[in-house]
Amino acid sequence: MRRILHIDASYSSESSVSRILSQEFITAWKMFHPEDAIVYRDLGHFPVPYINEAWITAVHSPPESHTPETIEALRESNILLEEFLAVDCYVFGVPMYGFTIPARLKAYLEHLIRVGCTYEVSKNGVRGLVHGKKALFITSRGGNYPPGSPFGEDHQEPYLRTIFSSFGITDIQFVNASNLVLGDREQSISTAQATLQTLAAHW
């Protein structure tokens, strides 16, 4: 049995394409893998706290020096970290906001950037500590943003690949529903749906 962490990051509800697609994938996944467990977190509607000075102090100091303030600063953060490390696969529904990811998703990811837990630093550089896991990012975008696009640059996929690779997670796949505003919206959604149905059986 595998454990899947399913996260939605859109601030919208029923109108969110990324939510619709991620839920359709999970529904199909359950049909093919009924024994697997799904853990769900809705960052768009239930945001995690932003890290602050107390959090930074806590993660860079020994536990015996922690104060009630630093202990509290890590309380929810530790829950997020333990949840992240306890699963086998990640499924993210991520809209593109301002050419990148939603602020609430970035706030979540900052809780996971924990030296000694998700990565380590040595004279040879940064090495990820989270191995044997894979991630699927299901994104929605108003346009299409190849290099040199007149409509802007994609800072969403490169950032997510970089941060997850720094954790040691390199089995990463993207299914992008692009051109939802600047192109054929229905065709883009249909193509993403077909890709996700195939992935649900074989990912």
mmCIF file with all atom_site columns, N, CA, C and O in Angstrom, residues 6 19-34 38 91 138 196-197 200:
data_model
loop_
_atom_site.group_PDB
_atom_site.id
_atom_site.type_symbol
_atom_site.label_atom_id
_atom_site.label_alt_id
_atom_site.label_comp_id
_atom_site.label_asym_id
_atom_site.label_entity_id
_atom_site.label_seq_id
_atom_site.pdbx_PDB_ins_code
_atom_site.Cartn_x
_atom_site.Cartn_y
_atom_site.Cartn_z
_atom_site.occupancy
_atom_site.B_iso_or_equiv
_atom_site.pdbx_formal_charge
_atom_site.auth_seq_id
_atom_site.auth_comp_id
_atom_site.auth_asym_id
_atom_site.auth_atom_id
_atom_site.pdbx_PDB_model_num
ATOM 1  N N  . HIS A 1 6   ? -2.020  14.493 -1.434  1.00 0.00 ? 6   HIS A N  1
ATOM 2  C CA . HIS A 1 6   ? -2.689  15.287 -2.463  1.00 0.00 ? 6   HIS A CA 1
ATOM 3  C C  . HIS A 1 6   ? -2.879  16.700 -1.927  1.00 0.00 ? 6   HIS A C  1
ATOM 4  O O  . HIS A 1 6   ? -3.524  16.897 -0.892  1.00 0.00 ? 6   HIS A O  1
ATOM 5  N N  . ARG A 1 19  ? -7.788  22.336 -9.486  1.00 0.00 ? 19  ARG A N  1
ATOM 6  C CA . ARG A 1 19  ? -8.510  21.501 -8.517  1.00 0.00 ? 19  ARG A CA 1
ATOM 7  C C  . ARG A 1 19  ? -9.297  20.394 -9.224  1.00 0.00 ? 19  ARG A C  1
ATOM 8  O O  . ARG A 1 19  ? -9.288  19.228 -8.793  1.00 0.00 ? 19  ARG A O  1
ATOM 9  N N  . ILE A 1 20  ? -9.982  20.770 -10.283 1.00 0.00 ? 20  ILE A N  1
ATOM 10 C CA . ILE A 1 20  ? -10.778 19.784 -11.022 1.00 0.00 ? 20  ILE A CA 1
ATOM 11 C C  . ILE A 1 20  ? -9.892  18.661 -11.532 1.00 0.00 ? 20  ILE A C  1
ATOM 12 O O  . ILE A 1 20  ? -10.193 17.470 -11.366 1.00 0.00 ? 20  ILE A O  1
ATOM 13 N N  . LEU A 1 21  ? -8.762  19.039 -12.130 1.00 0.00 ? 21  LEU A N  1
ATOM 14 C CA . LEU A 1 21  ? -7.876  18.033 -12.725 1.00 0.00 ? 21  LEU A CA 1
ATOM 15 C C  . LEU A 1 21  ? -7.211  17.167 -11.661 1.00 0.00 ? 21  LEU A C  1
ATOM 16 O O  . LEU A 1 21  ? -7.090  15.943 -11.837 1.00 0.00 ? 21  LEU A O  1
ATOM 17 N N  . SER A 1 22  ? -6.782  17.780 -10.567 1.00 0.00 ? 22  SER A N  1
ATOM 18 C CA . SER A 1 22  ? -6.123  16.971 -9.532  1.00 0.00 ? 22  SER A CA 1
ATOM 19 C C  . SER A 1 22  ? -7.114  16.005 -8.894  1.00 0.00 ? 22  SER A C  1
ATOM 20 O O  . SER A 1 22  ? -6.779  14.858 -8.595  1.00 0.00 ? 22  SER A O  1
ATOM 21 N N  . GLN A 1 23  ? -8.361  16.448 -8.706  1.00 0.00 ? 23  GLN A N  1
ATOM 22 C CA . GLN A 1 23  ? -9.367  15.566 -8.127  1.00 0.00 ? 23  GLN A CA 1
ATOM 23 C C  . GLN A 1 23  ? -9.728  14.439 -9.083  1.00 0.00 ? 23  GLN A C  1
ATOM 24 O O  . GLN A 1 23  ? -9.920  13.287 -8.665  1.00 0.00 ? 23  GLN A O  1
ATOM 25 N N  . GLU A 1 24  ? -9.815  14.746 -10.377 1.00 0.00 ? 24  GLU A N  1
ATOM 26 C CA . GLU A 1 24  ? -10.095 13.702 -11.359 1.00 0.00 ? 24  GLU A CA 1
ATOM 27 C C  . GLU A 1 24  ? -8.985  12.656 -11.374 1.00 0.00 ? 24  GLU A C  1
ATOM 28 O O  . GLU A 1 24  ? -9.249  11.451 -11.498 1.00 0.00 ? 24  GLU A O  1
ATOM 29 N N  . PHE A 1 25  ? -7.745  13.122 -11.234 1.00 0.00 ? 25  PHE A N  1
ATOM 30 C CA . PHE A 1 25  ? -6.623  12.167 -11.199 1.00 0.00 ? 25  PHE A CA 1
ATOM 31 C C  . PHE A 1 25  ? -6.728  11.270 -9.975  1.00 0.00 ? 25  PHE A C  1
ATOM 32 O O  . PHE A 1 25  ? -6.562  10.049 -10.068 1.00 0.00 ? 25  PHE A O  1
ATOM 33 N N  . ILE A 1 26  ? -6.992  11.861 -8.806  1.00 0.00 ? 26  ILE A N  1
ATOM 34 C CA . ILE A 1 26  ? -7.082  11.082 -7.580  1.00 0.00 ? 26  ILE A CA 1
ATOM 35 C C  . ILE A 1 26  ? -8.244  10.087 -7.660  1.00 0.00 ? 26  ILE A C  1
ATOM 36 O O  . ILE A 1 26  ? -8.127  8.933  -7.222  1.00 0.00 ? 26  ILE A O  1
ATOM 37 N N  . THR A 1 27  ? -9.375  10.517 -8.224  1.00 0.00 ? 27  THR A N  1
ATOM 38 C CA . THR A 1 27  ? -10.515 9.615  -8.377  1.00 0.00 ? 27  THR A CA 1
ATOM 39 C C  . THR A 1 27  ? -10.159 8.425  -9.255  1.00 0.00 ? 27  THR A C  1
ATOM 40 O O  . THR A 1 27  ? -10.481 7.268  -8.934  1.00 0.00 ? 27  THR A O  1
ATOM 41 N N  . ALA A 1 28  ? -9.469  8.699  -10.374 1.00 0.00 ? 28  ALA A N  1
ATOM 42 C CA . ALA A 1 28  ? -9.033  7.619  -11.258 1.00 0.00 ? 28  ALA A CA 1
ATOM 43 C C  . ALA A 1 28  ? -7.993  6.745  -10.572 1.00 0.00 ? 28  ALA A C  1
ATOM 44 O O  . ALA A 1 28  ? -8.002  5.512  -10.718 1.00 0.00 ? 28  ALA A O  1
ATOM 45 N N  . TRP A 1 29  ? -7.102  7.383  -9.816  1.00 0.00 ? 29  TRP A N  1
ATOM 46 C CA . TRP A 1 29  ? -6.068  6.620  -9.104  1.00 0.00 ? 29  TRP A CA 1
ATOM 47 C C  . TRP A 1 29  ? -6.697  5.614  -8.146  1.00 0.00 ? 29  TRP A C  1
ATOM 48 O O  . TRP A 1 29  ? -6.271  4.451  -8.053  1.00 0.00 ? 29  TRP A O  1
ATOM 49 N N  . LYS A 1 30  ? -7.733  6.043  -7.416  1.00 0.00 ? 30  LYS A N  1
ATOM 50 C CA . LYS A 1 30  ? -8.398  5.152  -6.461  1.00 0.00 ? 30  LYS A CA 1
ATOM 51 C C  . LYS A 1 30  ? -9.025  3.953  -7.162  1.00 0.00 ? 30  LYS A C  1
ATOM 52 O O  . LYS A 1 30  ? -9.085  2.856  -6.597  1.00 0.00 ? 30  LYS A O  1
ATOM 53 N N  . MET A 1 31  ? -9.505  4.161  -8.382  1.00 0.00 ? 31  MET A N  1
ATOM 54 C CA . MET A 1 31  ? -10.096 3.052  -9.129  1.00 0.00 ? 31  MET A CA 1
ATOM 55 C C  . MET A 1 31  ? -9.047  1.997  -9.469  1.00 0.00 ? 31  MET A C  1
ATOM 56 O O  . MET A 1 31  ? -9.320  0.796  -9.377  1.00 0.00 ? 31  MET A O  1
ATOM 57 N N  . PHE A 1 32  ? -7.867  2.441  -9.837  1.00 0.00 ? 32  PHE A N  1
ATOM 58 C CA . PHE A 1 32  ? -6.803  1.506  -10.203 1.00 0.00 ? 32  PHE A CA 1
ATOM 59 C C  . PHE A 1 32  ? -6.017  0.989  -9.000  1.00 0.00 ? 32  PHE A C  1
ATOM 60 O O  . PHE A 1 32  ? -5.434  -0.088 -9.044  1.00 0.00 ? 32  PHE A O  1
ATOM 61 N N  . HIS A 1 33  ? -5.998  1.772  -7.918  1.00 0.00 ? 33  HIS A N  1
ATOM 62 C CA . HIS A 1 33  ? -5.197  1.405  -6.742  1.00 0.00 ? 33  HIS A CA 1
ATOM 63 C C  . HIS A 1 33  ? -6.031  1.576  -5.473  1.00 0.00 ? 33  HIS A C  1
ATOM 64 O O  . HIS A 1 33  ? -5.720  2.419  -4.626  1.00 0.00 ? 33  HIS A O  1
ATOM 65 N N  . PRO A 1 34  ? -7.075  0.803  -5.311  1.00 0.00 ? 34  PRO A N  1
ATOM 66 C CA . PRO A 1 34  ? -7.992  1.016  -4.177  1.00 0.00 ? 34  PRO A CA 1
ATOM 67 C C  . PRO A 1 34  ? -7.353  0.794  -2.817  1.00 0.00 ? 34  PRO A C  1
ATOM 68 O O  . PRO A 1 34  ? -7.893  1.261  -1.802  1.00 0.00 ? 34  PRO A O  1
ATOM 69 N N  . ILE A 1 38  ? -4.929  8.057  0.705   1.00 0.00 ? 38  ILE A N  1
ATOM 70 C CA . ILE A 1 38  ? -4.787  9.435  0.242   1.00 0.00 ? 38  ILE A CA 1
ATOM 71 C C  . ILE A 1 38  ? -4.845  10.375 1.446   1.00 0.00 ? 38  ILE A C  1
ATOM 72 O O  . ILE A 1 38  ? -5.780  10.327 2.240   1.00 0.00 ? 38  ILE A O  1
ATOM 73 N N  . VAL A 1 91  ? 0.915   14.537 -5.167  1.00 0.00 ? 91  VAL A N  1
ATOM 74 C CA . VAL A 1 91  ? 0.102   15.046 -6.274  1.00 0.00 ? 91  VAL A CA 1
ATOM 75 C C  . VAL A 1 91  ? -0.308  16.467 -5.912  1.00 0.00 ? 91  VAL A C  1
ATOM 76 O O  . VAL A 1 91  ? -1.022  16.682 -4.926  1.00 0.00 ? 91  VAL A O  1
ATOM 77 N N  . ILE A 1 138 ? 0.127   19.036 -11.350 1.00 0.00 ? 138 ILE A N  1
ATOM 78 C CA . ILE A 1 138 ? -0.936  19.281 -12.327 1.00 0.00 ? 138 ILE A CA 1
ATOM 79 C C  . ILE A 1 138 ? -1.201  20.780 -12.307 1.00 0.00 ? 138 ILE A C  1
ATOM 80 O O  . ILE A 1 138 ? -1.691  21.317 -11.314 1.00 0.00 ? 138 ILE A O  1
ATOM 81 N N  . LEU A 1 196 ? -3.862  12.500 -17.762 1.00 0.00 ? 196 LEU A N  1
ATOM 82 C CA . LEU A 1 196 ? -3.975  12.102 -16.359 1.00 0.00 ? 196 LEU A CA 1
ATOM 83 C C  . LEU A 1 196 ? -4.673  10.751 -16.194 1.00 0.00 ? 196 LEU A C  1
ATOM 84 O O  . LEU A 1 196 ? -4.318  9.977  -15.303 1.00 0.00 ? 196 LEU A O  1
ATOM 85 N N  . GLN A 1 197 ? -5.650  10.458 -17.039 1.00 0.00 ? 197 GLN A N  1
ATOM 86 C CA . GLN A 1 197 ? -6.300  9.157  -16.975 1.00 0.00 ? 197 GLN A CA 1
ATOM 87 C C  . GLN A 1 197 ? -5.294  8.040  -17.265 1.00 0.00 ? 197 GLN A C  1
ATOM 88 O O  . GLN A 1 197 ? -5.304  6.983  -16.602 1.00 0.00 ? 197 GLN A O  1
ATOM 89 N N  . ALA A 1 200 ? -2.924  7.692  -14.248 1.00 0.00 ? 200 ALA A N  1
ATOM 90 C CA . ALA A 1 200 ? -3.530  7.067  -13.076 1.00 0.00 ? 200 ALA A CA 1
ATOM 91 C C  . ALA A 1 200 ? -3.348  5.563  -13.068 1.00 0.00 ? 200 ALA A C  1
ATOM 92 O O  . ALA A 1 200 ? -3.234  4.945  -12.006 1.00 0.00 ? 200 ALA A O  1
#
